[in-house]
Coordinates of C-alpha atoms and ligand atoms in Angstrom, one line a residue:
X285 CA -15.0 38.6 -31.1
X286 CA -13.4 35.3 -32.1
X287 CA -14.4 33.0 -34.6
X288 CA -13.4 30.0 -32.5
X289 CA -15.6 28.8 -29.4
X290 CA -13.9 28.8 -25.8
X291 CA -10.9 26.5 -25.3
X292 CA -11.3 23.3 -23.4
X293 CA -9.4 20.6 -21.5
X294 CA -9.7 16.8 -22.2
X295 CA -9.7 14.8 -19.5
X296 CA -9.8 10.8 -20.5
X297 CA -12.2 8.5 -18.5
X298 CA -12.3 5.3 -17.3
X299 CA -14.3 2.9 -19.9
X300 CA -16.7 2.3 -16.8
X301 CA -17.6 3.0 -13.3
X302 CA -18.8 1.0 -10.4
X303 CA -22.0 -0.3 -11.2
X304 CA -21.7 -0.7 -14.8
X305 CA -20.3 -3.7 -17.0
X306 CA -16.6 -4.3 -17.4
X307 CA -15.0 -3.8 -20.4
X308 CA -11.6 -4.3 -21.7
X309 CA -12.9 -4.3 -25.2
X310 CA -10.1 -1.8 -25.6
X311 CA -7.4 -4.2 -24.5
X312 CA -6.2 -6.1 -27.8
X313 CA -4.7 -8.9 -27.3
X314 CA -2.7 -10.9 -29.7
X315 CA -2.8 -14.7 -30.0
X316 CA -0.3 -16.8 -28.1
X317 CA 2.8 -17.8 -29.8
X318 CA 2.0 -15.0 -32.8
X319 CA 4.7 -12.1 -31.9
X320 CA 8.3 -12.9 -33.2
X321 CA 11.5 -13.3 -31.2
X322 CA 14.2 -11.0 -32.5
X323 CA 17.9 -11.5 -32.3
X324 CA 18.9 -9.6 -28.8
X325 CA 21.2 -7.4 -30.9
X326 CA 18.8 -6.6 -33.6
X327 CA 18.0 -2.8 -34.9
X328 CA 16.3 -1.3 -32.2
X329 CA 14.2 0.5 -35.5
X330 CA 13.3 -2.4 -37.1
X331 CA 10.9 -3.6 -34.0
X332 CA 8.9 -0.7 -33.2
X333 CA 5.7 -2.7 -33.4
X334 CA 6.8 -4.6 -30.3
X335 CA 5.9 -1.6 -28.6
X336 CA 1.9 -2.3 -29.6
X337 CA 1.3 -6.0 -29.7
X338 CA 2.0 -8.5 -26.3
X339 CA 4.0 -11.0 -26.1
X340 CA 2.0 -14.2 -24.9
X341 CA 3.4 -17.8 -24.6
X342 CA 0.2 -19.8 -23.0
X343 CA -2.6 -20.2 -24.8
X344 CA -6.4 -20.9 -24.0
X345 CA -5.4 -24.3 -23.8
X346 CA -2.7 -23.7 -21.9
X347 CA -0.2 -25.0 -24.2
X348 CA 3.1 -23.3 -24.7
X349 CA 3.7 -21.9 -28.4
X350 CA 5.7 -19.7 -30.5
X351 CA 9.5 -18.6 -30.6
X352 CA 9.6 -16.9 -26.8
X353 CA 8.8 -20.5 -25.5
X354 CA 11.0 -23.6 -24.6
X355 CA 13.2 -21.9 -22.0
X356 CA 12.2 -23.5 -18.6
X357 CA 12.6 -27.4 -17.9
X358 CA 9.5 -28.2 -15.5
X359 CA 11.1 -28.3 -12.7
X360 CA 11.7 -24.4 -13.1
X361 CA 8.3 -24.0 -13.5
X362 CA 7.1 -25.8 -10.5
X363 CA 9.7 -23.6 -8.5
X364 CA 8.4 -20.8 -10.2
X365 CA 4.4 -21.5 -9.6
X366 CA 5.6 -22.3 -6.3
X367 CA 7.4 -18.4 -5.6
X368 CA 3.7 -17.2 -6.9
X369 CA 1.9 -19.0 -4.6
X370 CA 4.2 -18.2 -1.2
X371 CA 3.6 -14.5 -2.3
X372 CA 0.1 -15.1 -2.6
X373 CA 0.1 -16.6 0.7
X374 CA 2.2 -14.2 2.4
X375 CA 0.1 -11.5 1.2
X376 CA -3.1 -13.1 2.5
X377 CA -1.6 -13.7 5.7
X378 CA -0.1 -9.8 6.2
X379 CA -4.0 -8.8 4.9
X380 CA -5.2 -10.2 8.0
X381 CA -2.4 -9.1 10.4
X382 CA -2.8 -5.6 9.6
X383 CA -6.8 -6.0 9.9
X384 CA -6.1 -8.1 13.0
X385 CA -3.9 -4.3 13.8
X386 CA -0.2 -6.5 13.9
X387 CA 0.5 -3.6 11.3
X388 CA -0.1 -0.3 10.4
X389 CA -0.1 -1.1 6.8
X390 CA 0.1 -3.6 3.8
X391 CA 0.4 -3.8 0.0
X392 CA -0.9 -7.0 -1.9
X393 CA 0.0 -8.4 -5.1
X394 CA -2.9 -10.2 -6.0
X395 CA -2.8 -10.7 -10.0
X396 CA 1.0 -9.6 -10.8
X397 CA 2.5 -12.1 -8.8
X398 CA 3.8 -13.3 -12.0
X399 CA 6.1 -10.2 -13.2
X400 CA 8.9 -10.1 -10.0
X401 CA 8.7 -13.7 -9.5
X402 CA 9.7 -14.6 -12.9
X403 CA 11.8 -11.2 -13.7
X404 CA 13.8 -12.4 -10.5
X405 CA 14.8 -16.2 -12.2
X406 CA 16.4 -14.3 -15.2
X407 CA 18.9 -12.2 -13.4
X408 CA 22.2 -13.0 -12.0
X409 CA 24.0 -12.6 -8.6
X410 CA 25.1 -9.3 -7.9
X411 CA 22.4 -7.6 -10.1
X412 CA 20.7 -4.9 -8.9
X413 CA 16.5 -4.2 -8.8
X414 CA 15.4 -0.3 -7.6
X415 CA 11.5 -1.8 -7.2
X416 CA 8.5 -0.1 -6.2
X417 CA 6.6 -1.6 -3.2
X418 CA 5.0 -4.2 -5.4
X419 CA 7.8 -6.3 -6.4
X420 CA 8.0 -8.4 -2.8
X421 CA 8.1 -11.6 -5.5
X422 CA 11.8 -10.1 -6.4
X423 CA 12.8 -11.3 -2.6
X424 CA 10.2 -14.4 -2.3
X425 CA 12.0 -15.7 -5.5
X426 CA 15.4 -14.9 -4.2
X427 CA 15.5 -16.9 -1.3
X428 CA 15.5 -14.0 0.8
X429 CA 14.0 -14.6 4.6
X430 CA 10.6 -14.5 4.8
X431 CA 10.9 -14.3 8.7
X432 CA 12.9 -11.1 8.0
X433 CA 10.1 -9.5 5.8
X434 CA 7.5 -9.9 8.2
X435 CA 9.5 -9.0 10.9
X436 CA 9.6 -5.6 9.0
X437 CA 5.8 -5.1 8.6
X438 CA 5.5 -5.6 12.0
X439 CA 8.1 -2.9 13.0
X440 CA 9.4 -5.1 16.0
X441 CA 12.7 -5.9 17.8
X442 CA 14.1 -7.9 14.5
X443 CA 13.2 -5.4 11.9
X444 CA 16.1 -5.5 10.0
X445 CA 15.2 -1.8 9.0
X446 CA 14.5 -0.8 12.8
X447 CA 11.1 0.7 12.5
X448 CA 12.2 3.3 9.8
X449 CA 10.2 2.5 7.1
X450 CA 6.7 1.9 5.5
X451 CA 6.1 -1.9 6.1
X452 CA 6.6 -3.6 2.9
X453 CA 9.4 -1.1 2.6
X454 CA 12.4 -4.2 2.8
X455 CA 15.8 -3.3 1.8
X456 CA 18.7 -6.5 1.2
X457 CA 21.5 -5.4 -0.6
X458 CA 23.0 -9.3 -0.8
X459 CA 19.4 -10.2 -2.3
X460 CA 19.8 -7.2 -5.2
X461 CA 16.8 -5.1 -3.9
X462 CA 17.5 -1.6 -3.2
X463 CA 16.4 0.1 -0.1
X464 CA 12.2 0.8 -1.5
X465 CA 11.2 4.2 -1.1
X466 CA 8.1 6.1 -1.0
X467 CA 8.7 8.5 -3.3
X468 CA 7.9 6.8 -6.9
X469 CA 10.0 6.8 -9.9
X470 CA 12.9 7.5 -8.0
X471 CA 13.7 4.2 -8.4
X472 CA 13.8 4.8 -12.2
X473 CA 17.2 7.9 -12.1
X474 CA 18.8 5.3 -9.5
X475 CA 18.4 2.7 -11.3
X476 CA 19.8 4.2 -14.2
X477 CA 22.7 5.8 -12.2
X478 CA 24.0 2.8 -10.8
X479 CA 24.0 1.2 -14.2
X480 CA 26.2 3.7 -15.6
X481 CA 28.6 3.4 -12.1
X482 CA 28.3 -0.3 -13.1
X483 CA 29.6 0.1 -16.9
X484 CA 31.8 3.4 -15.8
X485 CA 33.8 1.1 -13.1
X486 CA 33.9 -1.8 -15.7
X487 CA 31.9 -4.4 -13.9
X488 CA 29.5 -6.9 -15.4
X489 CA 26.1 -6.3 -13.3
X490 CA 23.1 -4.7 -14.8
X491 CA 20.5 -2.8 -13.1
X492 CA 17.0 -2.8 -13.3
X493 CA 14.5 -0.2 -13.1
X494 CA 10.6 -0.8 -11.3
X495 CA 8.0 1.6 -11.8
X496 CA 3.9 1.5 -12.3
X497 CA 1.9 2.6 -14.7
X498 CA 0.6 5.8 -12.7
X499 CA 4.1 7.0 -11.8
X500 CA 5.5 7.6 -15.6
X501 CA 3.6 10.4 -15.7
X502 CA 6.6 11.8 -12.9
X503 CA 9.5 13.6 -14.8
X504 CA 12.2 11.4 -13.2
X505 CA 11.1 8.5 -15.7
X506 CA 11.3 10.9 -18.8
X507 CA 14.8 12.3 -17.3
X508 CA 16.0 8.4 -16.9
X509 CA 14.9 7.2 -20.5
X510 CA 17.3 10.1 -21.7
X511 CA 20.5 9.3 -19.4
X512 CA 19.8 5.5 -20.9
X513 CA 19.6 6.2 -23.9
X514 CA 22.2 8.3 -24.4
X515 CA 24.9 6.5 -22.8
X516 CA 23.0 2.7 -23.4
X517 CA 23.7 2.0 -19.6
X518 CA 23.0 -1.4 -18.8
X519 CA 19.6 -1.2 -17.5
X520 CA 16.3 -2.8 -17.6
X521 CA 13.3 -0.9 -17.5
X522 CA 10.3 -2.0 -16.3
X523 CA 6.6 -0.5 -16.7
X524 CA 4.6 -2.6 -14.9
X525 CA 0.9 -1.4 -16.2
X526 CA -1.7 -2.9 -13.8
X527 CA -4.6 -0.8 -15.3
X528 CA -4.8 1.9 -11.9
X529 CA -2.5 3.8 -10.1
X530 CA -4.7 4.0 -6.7
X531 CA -8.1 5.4 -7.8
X532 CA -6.6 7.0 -11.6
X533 CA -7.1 4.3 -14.8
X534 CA -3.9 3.9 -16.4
X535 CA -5.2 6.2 -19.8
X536 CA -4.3 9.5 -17.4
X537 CA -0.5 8.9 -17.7
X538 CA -0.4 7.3 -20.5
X539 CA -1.8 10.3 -22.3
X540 CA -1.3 9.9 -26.2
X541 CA 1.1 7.4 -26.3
X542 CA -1.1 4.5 -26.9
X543 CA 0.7 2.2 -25.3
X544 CA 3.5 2.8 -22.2
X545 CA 6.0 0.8 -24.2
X546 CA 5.7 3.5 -26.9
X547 CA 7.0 5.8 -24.7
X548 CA 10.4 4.0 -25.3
X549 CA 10.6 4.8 -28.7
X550 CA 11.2 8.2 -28.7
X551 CA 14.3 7.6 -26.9
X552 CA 15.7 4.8 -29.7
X553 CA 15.3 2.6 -26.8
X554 CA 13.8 -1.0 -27.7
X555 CA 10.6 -0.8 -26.0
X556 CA 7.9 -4.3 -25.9
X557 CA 4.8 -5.2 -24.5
X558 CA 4.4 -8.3 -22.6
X559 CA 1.7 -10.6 -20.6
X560 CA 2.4 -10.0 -17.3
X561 CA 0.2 -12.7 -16.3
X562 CA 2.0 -15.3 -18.2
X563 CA 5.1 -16.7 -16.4
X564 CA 7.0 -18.2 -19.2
X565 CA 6.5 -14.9 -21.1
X566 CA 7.5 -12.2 -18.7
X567 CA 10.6 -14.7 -17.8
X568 CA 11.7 -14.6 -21.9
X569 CA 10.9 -11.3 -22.3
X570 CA 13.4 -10.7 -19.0
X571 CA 16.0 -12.6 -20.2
X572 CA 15.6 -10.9 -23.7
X573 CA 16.4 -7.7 -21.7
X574 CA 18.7 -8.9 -19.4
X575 CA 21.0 -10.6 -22.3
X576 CA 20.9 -7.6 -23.8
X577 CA 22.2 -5.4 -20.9
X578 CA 25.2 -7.5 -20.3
X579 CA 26.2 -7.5 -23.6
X580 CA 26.4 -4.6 -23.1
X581 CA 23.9 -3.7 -26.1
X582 CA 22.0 -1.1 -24.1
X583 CA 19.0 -0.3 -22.0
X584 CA 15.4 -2.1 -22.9
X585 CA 11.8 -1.4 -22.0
X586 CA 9.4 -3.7 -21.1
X587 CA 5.7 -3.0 -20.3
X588 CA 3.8 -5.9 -18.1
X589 CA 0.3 -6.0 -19.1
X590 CA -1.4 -6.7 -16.2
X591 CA -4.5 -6.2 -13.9
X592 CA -4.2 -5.4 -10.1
X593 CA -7.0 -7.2 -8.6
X594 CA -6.6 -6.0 -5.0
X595 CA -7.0 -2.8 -3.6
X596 CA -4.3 -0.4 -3.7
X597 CA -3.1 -1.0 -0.5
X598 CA -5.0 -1.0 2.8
X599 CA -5.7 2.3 3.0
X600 CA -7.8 1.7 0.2
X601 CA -11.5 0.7 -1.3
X602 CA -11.6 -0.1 -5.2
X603 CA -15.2 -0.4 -4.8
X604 CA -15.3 3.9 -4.5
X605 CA -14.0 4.1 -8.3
X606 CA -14.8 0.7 -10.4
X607 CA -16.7 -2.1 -10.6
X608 CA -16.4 -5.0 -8.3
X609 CA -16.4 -7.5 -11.0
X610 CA -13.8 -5.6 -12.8
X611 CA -11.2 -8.1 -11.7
X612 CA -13.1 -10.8 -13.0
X613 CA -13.4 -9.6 -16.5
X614 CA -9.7 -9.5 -17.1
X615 CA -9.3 -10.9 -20.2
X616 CA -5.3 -12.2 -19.2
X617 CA -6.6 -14.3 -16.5
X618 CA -4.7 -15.5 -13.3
X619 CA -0.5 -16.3 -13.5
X620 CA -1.0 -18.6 -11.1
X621 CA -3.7 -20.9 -12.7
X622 CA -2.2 -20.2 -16.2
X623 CA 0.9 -22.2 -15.2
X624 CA -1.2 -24.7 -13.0
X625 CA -3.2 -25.2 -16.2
X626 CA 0.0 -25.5 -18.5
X627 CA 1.7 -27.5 -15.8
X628 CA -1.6 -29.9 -15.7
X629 CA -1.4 -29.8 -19.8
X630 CA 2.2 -31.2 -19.7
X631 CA 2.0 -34.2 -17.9
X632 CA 4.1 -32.4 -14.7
X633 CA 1.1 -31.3 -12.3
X634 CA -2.4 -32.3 -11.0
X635 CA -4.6 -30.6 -9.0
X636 CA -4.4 -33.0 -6.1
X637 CA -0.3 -32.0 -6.3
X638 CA -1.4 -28.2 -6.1
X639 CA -3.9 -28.8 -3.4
X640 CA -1.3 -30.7 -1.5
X641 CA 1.3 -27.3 -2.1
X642 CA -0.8 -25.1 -1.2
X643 CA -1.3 -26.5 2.0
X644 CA 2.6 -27.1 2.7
X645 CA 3.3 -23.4 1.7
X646 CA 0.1 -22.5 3.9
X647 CA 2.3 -24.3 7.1
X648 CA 5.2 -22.7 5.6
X649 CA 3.9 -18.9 5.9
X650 CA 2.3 -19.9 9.4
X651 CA 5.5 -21.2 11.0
X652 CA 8.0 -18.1 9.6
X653 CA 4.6 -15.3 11.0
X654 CA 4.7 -17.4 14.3
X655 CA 8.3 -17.0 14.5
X656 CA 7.7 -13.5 13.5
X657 CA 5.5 -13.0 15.8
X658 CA 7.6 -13.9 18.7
X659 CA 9.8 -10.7 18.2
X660 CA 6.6 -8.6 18.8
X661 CA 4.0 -6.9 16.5
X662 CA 3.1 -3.2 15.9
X663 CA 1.5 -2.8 19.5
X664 CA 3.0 -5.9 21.4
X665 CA 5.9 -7.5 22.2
X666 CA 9.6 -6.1 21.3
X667 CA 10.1 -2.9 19.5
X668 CA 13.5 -1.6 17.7
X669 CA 15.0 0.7 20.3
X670 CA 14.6 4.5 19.8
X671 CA 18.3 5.2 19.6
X672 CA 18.6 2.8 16.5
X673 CA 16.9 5.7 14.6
X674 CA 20.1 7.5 14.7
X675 CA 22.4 4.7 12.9
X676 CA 23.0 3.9 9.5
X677 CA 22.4 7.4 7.9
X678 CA 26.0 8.7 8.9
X679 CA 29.4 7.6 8.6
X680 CA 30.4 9.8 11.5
X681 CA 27.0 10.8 13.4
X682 CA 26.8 14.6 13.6
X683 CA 27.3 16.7 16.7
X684 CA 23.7 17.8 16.6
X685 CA 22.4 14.3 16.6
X686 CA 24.7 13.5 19.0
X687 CA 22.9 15.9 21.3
X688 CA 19.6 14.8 20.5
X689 CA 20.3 11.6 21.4
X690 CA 21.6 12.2 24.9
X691 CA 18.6 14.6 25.4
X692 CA 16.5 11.2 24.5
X693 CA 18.5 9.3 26.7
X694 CA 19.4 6.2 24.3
Ligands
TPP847 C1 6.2 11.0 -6.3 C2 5.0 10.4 -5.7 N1 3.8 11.0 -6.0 C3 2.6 10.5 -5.5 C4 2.7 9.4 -4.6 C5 1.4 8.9 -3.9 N2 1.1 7.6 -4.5 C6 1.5 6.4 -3.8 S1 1.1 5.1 -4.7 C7 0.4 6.0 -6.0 C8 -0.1 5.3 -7.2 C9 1.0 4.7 -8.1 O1 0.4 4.0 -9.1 P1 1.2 3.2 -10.1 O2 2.5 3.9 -10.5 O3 0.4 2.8 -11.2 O4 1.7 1.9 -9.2 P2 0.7 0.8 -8.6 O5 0.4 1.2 -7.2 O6 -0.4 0.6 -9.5 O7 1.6 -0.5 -8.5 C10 0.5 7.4 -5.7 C11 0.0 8.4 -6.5 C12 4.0 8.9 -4.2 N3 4.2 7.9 -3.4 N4 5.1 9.4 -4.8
MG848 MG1 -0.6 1.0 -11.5

């Protein structure tokens, strides 16, 4: 006989389920403006507590306050509501294509269009991202074609990836986005890796790192934080914490850390919390890091605070595992009319200008999926040959794959 009762497991829940009353009660959130700005070389010791508040530049009013504001002149800003609103629109366009069966597959990022399109303005040629498939704003933001992207959803003849990947799974080594991959947190050991090549070979380009909130709990995040932190490779690494990782609610993962940022901390490495639904903050917060990686100073960690407001992808139904109105509850609000709102509030926007973008990105979108569209879609028109699947993964192809492609007769 014991004197203690049977052991049990605890398993964290969501604060509600579908049907019931939203509530991010649990979600603090520090005013605008209120969290200080430290030196980019200070004491990585001395600003643990970044690690717990968020770092917020727009407030209710829409006004931008505190020490992480003041960085971007307005035309920045326009540029940068504008990269928001192209990947809005490209995203709403692929939605239909791939219900319209143009695709097999898509992946929105309604709500955190805000974190790749700003985290993309504070880097530098040459730079390298290792994203996750919800960091298409990284390439919007970079110039990169948009003809090309959807030409890889659609699998057809000018795929630049041939058919042999996931749509949404681009790859441009000239546009700093490593090839995406399927298999999560991956990016987060590469990322890492190439950083120390970077410092190792004596360059100047940093690296940064992409990974949600779900995929920390894999081991390759906790076996990258130590290879940063031990050799302070030149790395940014980026949580982005959209509350979900598919059906799971981000408290599985994060376990007993409190926050995601924490989890930085027991690495030395300087770990904060930011808005990810606040453009002028995530871009500070980036260039924080970023300074600080080509100084040389070491890696950072930076946690976007976010909400995904779409489905996972769309394979999925949100509606199976919270409530509908979840979205609308979320207390950070929408990047894309926080910066209209702050735009409006400093003299350098109205709503008839946004109406009239969004109908001139709207044409945009719908001229480069025409175009698109000409090289064929999933089921129709041109396809990537079958002998391109055996290019580009060998120097010198093998004998063996040699054979198999005679036997195929490509
Ligand atoms: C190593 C690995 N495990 C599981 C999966 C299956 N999977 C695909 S997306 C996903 C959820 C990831 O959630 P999160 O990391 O929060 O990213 P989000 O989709 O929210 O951006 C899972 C479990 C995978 N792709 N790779
Ligand atoms: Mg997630």
């Amino acid at each position: 006989m014991t004197a203690y009762g049977p052991l049990t497991l605890h398993v964290p829940e969501p604060a509600v389920r579908p049907g019931g009353t939203p509530d991010f009660s649990n979600v603090k959130i520090p005013k605008a403006g209120a969290v200080p700005r430290p030196e980019v070389d200070v004491d990585p010791e001395s600003i643990r507590d970044l690690a717990f508040s968020i770092i917020r530049v727009l407030n209710r009013a829409g006004e931008a306050v505190g020490p992480w504001s003041g960085l971007l002149s307005d035309e920045e800003l326009i540029e940068g509501m504008r990269h928001m609103m192209t990947l809005r629109t490209f995203d709403a366009r692929m939605l239909i294509a791939q219900r319209q069966g143009k695709t097999s597959f898509y992946m929105q990022h309604l709500g955190e269009e805000a974190i790749s399109c700003a985290f993309r303005k504070a880097l530098s040629p040459g730079d390298m991202n290792f994203p996750t498939y919800r960091q298409a704003g990284l390439l919007i933001a970079g110039g990169y074609s948009m003809v090309d992207m959807m030409c890889q959803v659609y699998s057809n003849s000018r795929d630049p990836l041939k058919g042999r990947q996931l749509p949404v799974m681009y790859s441009s080594k000239e546009h700093g986005f490593f090839t995406i991959s399927g298999n999560l947190a991956t990016q987060y050991v590469q990322a890492v890796g190439w950083a120390m090549a970077s410092a190792i070979s004596k360059d100047s380009k940093i690296a940064a790192a992409w990974i949600g909130d779900g995929s920390t709990a894999e081991s390759d995040f906790h076996a990258a934080l130590v290879f940063a932190s031990t050799y302070k490779a030149p790395v940014v690494l980026n949580i982005v914490n959209n509350q979900w990782a598919i059906s799971t609610f981000q408290g599985i993962a994060r376990g007993g850390s409190g926050t995601f940022a924490a989890r930085g901390l027991g690495f030395g490495i300087p770990s904060l919390r930011v808005d990810g639904n606040d453009y002028l903050a995530v871009y500070a917060v980036a260039k924080w890091a970023i300074e600080r990686a080509r100084r040389n100073l070491g890696p950072t960690l930076v946690e976007y605070v976010t909400y995904r407001a779409g489905a996972h992808s769309t394979s999925d139904d949100p509606s199976a595992y919270r409530p509908k109105t979840e979205s609308d509850a979320w207390p950070l609000g929408d990047p894309i009319i926080r910066l209209k709102n702050h735009l409006i509030a400093r003299g350098a926007w109205s709503e008839e200008r946004h109406k009239q973008a969004e109908a001139e990105i709207l044409d945009t979108v719908i001229a480069a999926q025409k175009e698109a569209e000409s090289y064929g879609t999933l089921h129709a028109g041109g396809k990537p040959s079958a002998r391109d699947m055996f290019d580009g993964v060998y120097a010198e192809m093998p004998p063996h794959l040699r054979r198999q492609r005679q036997q195929a007769g490509v």
